[in-house]
Tab-separated table of C-alpha atoms in Angstrom:
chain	number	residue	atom	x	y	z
S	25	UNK	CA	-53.220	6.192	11.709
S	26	UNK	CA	-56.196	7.958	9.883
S	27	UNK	CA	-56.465	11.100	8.676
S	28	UNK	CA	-58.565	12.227	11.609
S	29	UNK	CA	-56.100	11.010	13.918
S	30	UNK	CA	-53.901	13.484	12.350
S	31	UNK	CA	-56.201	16.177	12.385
S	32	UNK	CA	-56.127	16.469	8.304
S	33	UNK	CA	-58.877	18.040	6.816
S	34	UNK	CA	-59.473	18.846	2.974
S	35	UNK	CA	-59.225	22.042	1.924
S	36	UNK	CA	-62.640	23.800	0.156
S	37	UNK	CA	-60.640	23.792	-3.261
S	38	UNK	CA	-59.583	19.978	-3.105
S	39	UNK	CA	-63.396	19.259	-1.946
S	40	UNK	CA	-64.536	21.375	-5.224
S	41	UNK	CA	-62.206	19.799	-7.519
S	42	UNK	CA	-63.497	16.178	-6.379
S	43	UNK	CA	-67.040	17.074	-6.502
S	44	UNK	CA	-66.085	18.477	-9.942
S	45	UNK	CA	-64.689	15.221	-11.283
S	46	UNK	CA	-67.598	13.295	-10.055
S	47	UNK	CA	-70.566	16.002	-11.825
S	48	UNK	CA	-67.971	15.113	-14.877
S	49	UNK	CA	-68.213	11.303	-14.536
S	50	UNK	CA	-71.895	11.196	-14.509
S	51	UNK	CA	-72.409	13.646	-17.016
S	52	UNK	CA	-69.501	11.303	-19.596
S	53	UNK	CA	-71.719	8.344	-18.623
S	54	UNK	CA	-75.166	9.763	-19.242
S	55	UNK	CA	-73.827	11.103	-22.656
S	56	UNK	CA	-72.231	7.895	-23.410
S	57	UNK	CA	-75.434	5.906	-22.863
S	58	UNK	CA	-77.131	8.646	-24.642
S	59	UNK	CA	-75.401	8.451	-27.906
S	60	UNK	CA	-75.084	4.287	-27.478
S	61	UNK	CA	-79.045	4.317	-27.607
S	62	UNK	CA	-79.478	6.660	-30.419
S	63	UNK	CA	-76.686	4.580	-32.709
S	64	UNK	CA	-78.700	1.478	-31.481
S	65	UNK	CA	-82.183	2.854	-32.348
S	66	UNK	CA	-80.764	4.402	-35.451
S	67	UNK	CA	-79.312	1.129	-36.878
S	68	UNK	CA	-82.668	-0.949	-35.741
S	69	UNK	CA	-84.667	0.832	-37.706
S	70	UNK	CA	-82.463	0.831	-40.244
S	71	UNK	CA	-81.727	-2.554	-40.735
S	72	UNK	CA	-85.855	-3.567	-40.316
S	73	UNK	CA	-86.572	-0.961	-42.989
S	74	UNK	CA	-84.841	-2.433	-45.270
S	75	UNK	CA	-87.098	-3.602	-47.941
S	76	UNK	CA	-85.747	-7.230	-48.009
S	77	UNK	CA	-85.528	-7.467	-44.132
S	78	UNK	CA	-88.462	-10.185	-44.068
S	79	UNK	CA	-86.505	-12.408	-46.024
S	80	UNK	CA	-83.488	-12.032	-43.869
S	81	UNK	CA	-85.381	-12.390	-40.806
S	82	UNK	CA	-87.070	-15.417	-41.787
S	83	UNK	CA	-83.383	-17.395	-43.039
S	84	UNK	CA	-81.456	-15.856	-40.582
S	85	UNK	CA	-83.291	-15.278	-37.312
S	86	UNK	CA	-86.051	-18.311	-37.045
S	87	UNK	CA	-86.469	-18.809	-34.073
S	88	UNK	CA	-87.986	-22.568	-33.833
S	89	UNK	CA	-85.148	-23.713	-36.080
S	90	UNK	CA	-82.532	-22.139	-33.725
S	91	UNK	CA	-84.441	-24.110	-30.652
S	92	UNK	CA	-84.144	-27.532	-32.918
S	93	UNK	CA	-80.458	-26.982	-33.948
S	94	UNK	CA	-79.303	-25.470	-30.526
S	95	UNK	CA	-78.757	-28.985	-28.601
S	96	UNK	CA	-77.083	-30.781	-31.708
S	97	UNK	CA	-74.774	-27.800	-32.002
S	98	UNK	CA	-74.033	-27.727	-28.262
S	99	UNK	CA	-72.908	-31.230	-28.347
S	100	UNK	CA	-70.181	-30.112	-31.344
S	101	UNK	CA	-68.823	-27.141	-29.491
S	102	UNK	CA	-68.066	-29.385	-26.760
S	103	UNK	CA	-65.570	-30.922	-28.998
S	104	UNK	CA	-64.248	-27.288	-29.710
S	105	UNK	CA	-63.917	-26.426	-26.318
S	106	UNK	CA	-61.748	-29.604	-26.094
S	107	UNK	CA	-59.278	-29.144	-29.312
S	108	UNK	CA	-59.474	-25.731	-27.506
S	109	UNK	CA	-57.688	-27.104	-24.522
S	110	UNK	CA	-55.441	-29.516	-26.378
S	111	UNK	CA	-54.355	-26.814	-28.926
S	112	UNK	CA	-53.664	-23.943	-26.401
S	113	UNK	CA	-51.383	-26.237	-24.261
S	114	UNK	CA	-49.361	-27.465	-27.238
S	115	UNK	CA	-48.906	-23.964	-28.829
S	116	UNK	CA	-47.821	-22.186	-24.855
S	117	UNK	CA	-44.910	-25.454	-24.587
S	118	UNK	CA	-44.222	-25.630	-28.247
S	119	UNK	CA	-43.760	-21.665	-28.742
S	120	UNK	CA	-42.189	-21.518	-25.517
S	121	UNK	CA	-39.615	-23.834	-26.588
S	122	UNK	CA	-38.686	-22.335	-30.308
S	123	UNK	CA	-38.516	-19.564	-28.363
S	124	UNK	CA	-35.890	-20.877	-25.698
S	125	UNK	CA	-33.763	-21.869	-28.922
S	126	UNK	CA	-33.708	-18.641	-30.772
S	127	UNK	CA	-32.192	-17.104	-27.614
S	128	UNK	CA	-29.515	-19.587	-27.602
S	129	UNK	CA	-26.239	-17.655	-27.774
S	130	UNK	CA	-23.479	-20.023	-27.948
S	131	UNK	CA	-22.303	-20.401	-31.496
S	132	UNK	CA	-22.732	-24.429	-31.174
S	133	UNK	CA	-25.988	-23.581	-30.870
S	134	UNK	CA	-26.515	-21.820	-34.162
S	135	UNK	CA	-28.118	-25.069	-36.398
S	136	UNK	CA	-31.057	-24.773	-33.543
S	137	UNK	CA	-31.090	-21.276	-33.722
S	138	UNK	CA	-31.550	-21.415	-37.319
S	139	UNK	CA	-34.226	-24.593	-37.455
S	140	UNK	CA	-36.539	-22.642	-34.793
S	141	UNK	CA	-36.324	-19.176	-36.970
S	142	UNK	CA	-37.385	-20.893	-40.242
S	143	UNK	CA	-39.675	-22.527	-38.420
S	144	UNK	CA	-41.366	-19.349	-37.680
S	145	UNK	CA	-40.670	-18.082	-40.597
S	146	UNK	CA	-42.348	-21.005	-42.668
S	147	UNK	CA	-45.290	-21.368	-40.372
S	148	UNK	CA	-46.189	-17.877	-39.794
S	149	UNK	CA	-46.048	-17.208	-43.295
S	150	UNK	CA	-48.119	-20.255	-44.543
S	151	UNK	CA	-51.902	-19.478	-44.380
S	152	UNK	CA	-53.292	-22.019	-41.660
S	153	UNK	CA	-56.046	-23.459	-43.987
S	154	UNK	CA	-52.751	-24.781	-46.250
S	155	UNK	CA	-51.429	-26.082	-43.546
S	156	UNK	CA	-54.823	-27.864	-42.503
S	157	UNK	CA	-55.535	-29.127	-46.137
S	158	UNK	CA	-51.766	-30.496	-45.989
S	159	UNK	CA	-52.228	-32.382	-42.533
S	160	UNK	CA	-56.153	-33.581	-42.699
S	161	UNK	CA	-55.782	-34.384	-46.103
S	162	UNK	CA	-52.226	-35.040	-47.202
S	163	UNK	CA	-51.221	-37.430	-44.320
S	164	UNK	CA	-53.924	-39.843	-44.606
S	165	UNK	CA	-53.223	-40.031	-47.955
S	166	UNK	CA	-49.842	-41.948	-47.688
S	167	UNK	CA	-51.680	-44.344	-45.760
S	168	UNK	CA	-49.066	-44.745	-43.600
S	169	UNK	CA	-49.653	-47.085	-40.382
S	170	UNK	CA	-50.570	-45.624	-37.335
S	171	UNK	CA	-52.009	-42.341	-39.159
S	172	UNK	CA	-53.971	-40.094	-36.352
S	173	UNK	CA	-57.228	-39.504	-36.819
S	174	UNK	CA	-58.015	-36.053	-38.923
S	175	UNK	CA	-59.394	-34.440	-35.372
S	176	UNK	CA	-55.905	-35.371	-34.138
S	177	UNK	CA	-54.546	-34.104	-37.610
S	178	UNK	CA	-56.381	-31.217	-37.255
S	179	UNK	CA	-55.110	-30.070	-34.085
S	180	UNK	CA	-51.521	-30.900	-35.009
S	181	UNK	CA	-51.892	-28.356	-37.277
S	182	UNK	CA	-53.690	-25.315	-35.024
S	183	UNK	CA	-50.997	-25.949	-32.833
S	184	UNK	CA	-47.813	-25.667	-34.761
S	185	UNK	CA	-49.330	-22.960	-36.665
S	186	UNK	CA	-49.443	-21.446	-33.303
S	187	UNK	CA	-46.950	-22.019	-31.832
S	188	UNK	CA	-45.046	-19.850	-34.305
S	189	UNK	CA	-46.232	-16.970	-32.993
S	190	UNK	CA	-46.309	-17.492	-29.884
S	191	UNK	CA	-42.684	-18.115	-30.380
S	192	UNK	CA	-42.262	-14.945	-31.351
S	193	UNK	CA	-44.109	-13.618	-28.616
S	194	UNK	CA	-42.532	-15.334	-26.002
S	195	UNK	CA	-39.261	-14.000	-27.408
S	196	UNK	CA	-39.651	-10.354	-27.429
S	197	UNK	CA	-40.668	-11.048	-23.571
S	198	UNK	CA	-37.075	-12.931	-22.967
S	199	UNK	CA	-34.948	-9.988	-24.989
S	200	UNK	CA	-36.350	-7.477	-22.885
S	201	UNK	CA	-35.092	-8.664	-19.792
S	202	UNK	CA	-32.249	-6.461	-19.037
S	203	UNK	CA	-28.881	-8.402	-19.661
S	204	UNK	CA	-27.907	-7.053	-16.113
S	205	UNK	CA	-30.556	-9.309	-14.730
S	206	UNK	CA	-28.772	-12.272	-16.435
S	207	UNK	CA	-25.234	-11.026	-15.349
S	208	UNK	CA	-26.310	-11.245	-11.811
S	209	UNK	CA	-27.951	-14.414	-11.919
S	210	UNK	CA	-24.439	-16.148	-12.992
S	211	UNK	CA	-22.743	-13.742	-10.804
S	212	UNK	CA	-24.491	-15.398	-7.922
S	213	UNK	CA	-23.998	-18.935	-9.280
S	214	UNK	CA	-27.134	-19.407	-11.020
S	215	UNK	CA	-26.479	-22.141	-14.397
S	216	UNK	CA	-28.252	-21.031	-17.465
S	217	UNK	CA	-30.968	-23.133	-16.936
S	218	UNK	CA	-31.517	-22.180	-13.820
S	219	UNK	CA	-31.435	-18.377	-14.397
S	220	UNK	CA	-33.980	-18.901	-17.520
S	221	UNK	CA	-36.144	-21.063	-14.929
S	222	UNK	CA	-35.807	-18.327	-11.940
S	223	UNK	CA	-35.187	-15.056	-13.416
S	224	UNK	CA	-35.867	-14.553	-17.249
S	225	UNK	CA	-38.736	-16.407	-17.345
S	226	UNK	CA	-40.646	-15.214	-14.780
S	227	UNK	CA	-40.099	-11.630	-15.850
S	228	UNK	CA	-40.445	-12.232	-19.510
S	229	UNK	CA	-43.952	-13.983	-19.220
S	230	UNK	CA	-45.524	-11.128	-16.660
S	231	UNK	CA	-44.630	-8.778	-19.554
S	232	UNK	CA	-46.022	-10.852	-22.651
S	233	UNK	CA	-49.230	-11.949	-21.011
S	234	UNK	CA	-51.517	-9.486	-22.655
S	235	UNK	CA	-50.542	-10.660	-26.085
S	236	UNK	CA	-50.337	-13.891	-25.046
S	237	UNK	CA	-54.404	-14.075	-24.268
S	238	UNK	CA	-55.039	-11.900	-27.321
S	239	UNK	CA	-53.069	-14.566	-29.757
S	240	UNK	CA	-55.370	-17.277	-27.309
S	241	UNK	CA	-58.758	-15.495	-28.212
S	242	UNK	CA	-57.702	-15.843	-31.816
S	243	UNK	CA	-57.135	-19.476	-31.465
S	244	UNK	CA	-60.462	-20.065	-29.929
S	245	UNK	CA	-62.107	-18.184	-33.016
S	246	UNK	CA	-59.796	-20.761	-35.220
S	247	UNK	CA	-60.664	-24.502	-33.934
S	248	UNK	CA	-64.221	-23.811	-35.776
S	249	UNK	CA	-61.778	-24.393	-38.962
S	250	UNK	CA	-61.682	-27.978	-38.101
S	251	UNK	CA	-64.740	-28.303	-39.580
S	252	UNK	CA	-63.190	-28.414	-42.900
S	253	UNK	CA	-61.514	-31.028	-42.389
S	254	UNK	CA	-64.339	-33.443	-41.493
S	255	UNK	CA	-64.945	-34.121	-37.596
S	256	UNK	CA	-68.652	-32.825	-36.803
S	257	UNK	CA	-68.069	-29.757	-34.585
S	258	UNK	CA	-70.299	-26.937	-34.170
S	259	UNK	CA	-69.528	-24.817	-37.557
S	260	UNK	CA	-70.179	-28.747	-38.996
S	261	UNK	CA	-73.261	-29.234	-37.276
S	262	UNK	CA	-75.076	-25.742	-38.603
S	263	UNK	CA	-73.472	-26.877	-41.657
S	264	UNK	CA	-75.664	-30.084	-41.546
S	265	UNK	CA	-78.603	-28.538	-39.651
S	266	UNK	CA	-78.716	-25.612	-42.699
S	267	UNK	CA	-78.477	-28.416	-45.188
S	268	UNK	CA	-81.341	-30.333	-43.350
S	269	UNK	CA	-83.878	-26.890	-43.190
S	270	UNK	CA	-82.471	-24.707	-45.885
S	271	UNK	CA	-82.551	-22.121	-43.207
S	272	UNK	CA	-78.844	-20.170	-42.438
S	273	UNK	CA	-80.194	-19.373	-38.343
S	274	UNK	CA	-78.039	-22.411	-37.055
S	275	UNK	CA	-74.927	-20.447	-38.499
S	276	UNK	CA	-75.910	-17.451	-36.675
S	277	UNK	CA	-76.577	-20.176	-33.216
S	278	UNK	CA	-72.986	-21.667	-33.646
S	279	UNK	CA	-71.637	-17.685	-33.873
S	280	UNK	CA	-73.253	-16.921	-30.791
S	281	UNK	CA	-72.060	-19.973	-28.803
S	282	UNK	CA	-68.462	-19.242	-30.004
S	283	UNK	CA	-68.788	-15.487	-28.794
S	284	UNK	CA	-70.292	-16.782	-25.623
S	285	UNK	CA	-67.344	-19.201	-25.342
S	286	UNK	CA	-64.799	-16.373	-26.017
S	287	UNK	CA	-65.984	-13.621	-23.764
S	288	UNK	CA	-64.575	-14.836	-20.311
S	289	UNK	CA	-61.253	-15.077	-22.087
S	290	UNK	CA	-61.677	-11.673	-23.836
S	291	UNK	CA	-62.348	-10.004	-20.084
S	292	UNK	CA	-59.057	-11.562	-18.479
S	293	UNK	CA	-57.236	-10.415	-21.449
S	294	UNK	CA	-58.458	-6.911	-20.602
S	295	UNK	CA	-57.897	-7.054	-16.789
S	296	UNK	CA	-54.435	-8.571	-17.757
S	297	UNK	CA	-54.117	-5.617	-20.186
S	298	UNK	CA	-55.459	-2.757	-17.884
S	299	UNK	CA	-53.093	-4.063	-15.063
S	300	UNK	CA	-50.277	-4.671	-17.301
S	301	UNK	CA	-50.364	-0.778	-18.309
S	302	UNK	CA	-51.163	0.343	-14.643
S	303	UNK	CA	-47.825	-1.080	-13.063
S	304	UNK	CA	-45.681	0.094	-16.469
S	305	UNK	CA	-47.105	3.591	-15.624
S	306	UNK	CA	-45.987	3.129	-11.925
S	307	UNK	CA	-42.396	1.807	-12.838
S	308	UNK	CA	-42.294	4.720	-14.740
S	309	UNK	CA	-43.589	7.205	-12.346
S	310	UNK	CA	-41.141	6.004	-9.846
């Protein structure tokens, strides 16, 4: 039933306090835009009166270089986006698992408990381009049959590096599940696994998911790393295309692509984020 069914009509001070907030929305806005374009204008002109800004322009910003590198370096961020893929997958299963075994509470279980905490505490404490070097160029050197390929290597090492914080992610999401919620699980018959499966889990990943992306957006910033070891991505293509010109713009070509690449992640990480905070406000309002 409407409001006009039930003959509900808004009172002069409710109508004056709504047409209040709206005068105060566009006013924020047209201030906001205001003082963006001034800080814009203001850093223009100072950057391109800079007495060496020619010089910059022409290394940095050439435009008929960035048109000749753009396709090359397109063709290596398509193997980002890929050790993108792989990577992410590996670290979500892998973290989610050291995660599992750190919330073991059996005392049998304690020798897993305590190989997945150093684990995290060896790999999140180990700078990842160590842990590259160690992989991409440590491995092949015991020329072992059946070596991966460094791209392979490479990845191996994104994702356990990874995966240790997402470990530790996922766990703070399965601690805070009330223990009540695993006490009734059991109560109503529910095995361990099963009450992981169909009630901690569940809850403990709706409540991570924010951090989750956010440790996601950092990984897709990190694959470009791969470049050290070798395998012709796009940070390895500017690389070559800068070598090949002596101009730096293809650098500034494979930054944009990787920004481009990141931003649909960044914006479900906000909306994930902005609804996250919006039910946590309602749960607490009720």
């Amino acid at each position: 039933m409407s409001d006009a069914d039930d003959g509900y009509r808004p009172s002069p001070l409710q109508l004056a306090r709504v047409a209040h907030r709206r005068r105060q929305t566009v006013v924020s806005v047209v201030v906001a835009s205001a003082s963006t374009a001034v800080v814009g204008v203001l850093a223009v002109v100072a950057v391109t009166g800079a007495p060496g800004w020619d010089r910059v322009k022409q290394s940095f910003l050439d435009p008929a270089v960035a048109r000749e590198s753009l396709p090359l370096i397109l063709d290596g961020l398509w193997l980002n986006v890929r050790l993108l893929a792989f990577c992410a997958v590996g670290a979500l299963l892998l973290g989610l698992l050291i995660a599992v075994l750190r919330t073991l509470r059996p005392a049998v279980f304690f020798p897993l408990r305590a190989l997945a905490a150093s684990y995290t505490y060896l790999f999140r404490g180990t700078p990842l381009l160590i842990v590259l070097y160690l992989l991409t160029f440590g491995v092949p050197g015991l020329r072992l049959q059946g070596t991966p390929s460094l791209l392979v290597l490479g990845g191996i090492a994104l994702t356990i590096v990874y995966a240790a914080y997402l470990a530790e992610v996922f766990r703070a999401g399965i601690e805070s599940v009330h223990p009540s919620q695993r006490a009734a699980a059991r109560s109503l018959g529910l095995t361990y696994r099963q009450t992981m499966r169909h009630v901690v889990l569940p809850q403990a990943l709706r409540r991570v998911a924010p951090p989750l992306l956010n440790d996601l957006v950092a990984l897709q910033k990190d694959v470009g790393l791969i470049s050290l070891a070798g395998p012709i991505d796009a940070i390895r293509m500017a690389q070559i295309q800068t070598a090949q010109t002596y101009n730096y713009t293809p650098y500034l070509v494979a930054g944009a692509l990787f920004v481009l690449m990141a931003i649909p992640l960044i914006a479900v990480t906000d909306a994930v984020t902005l609804r996250a905070a919006r039910r946590q406000s309602a749960e607490a309002a009720a």
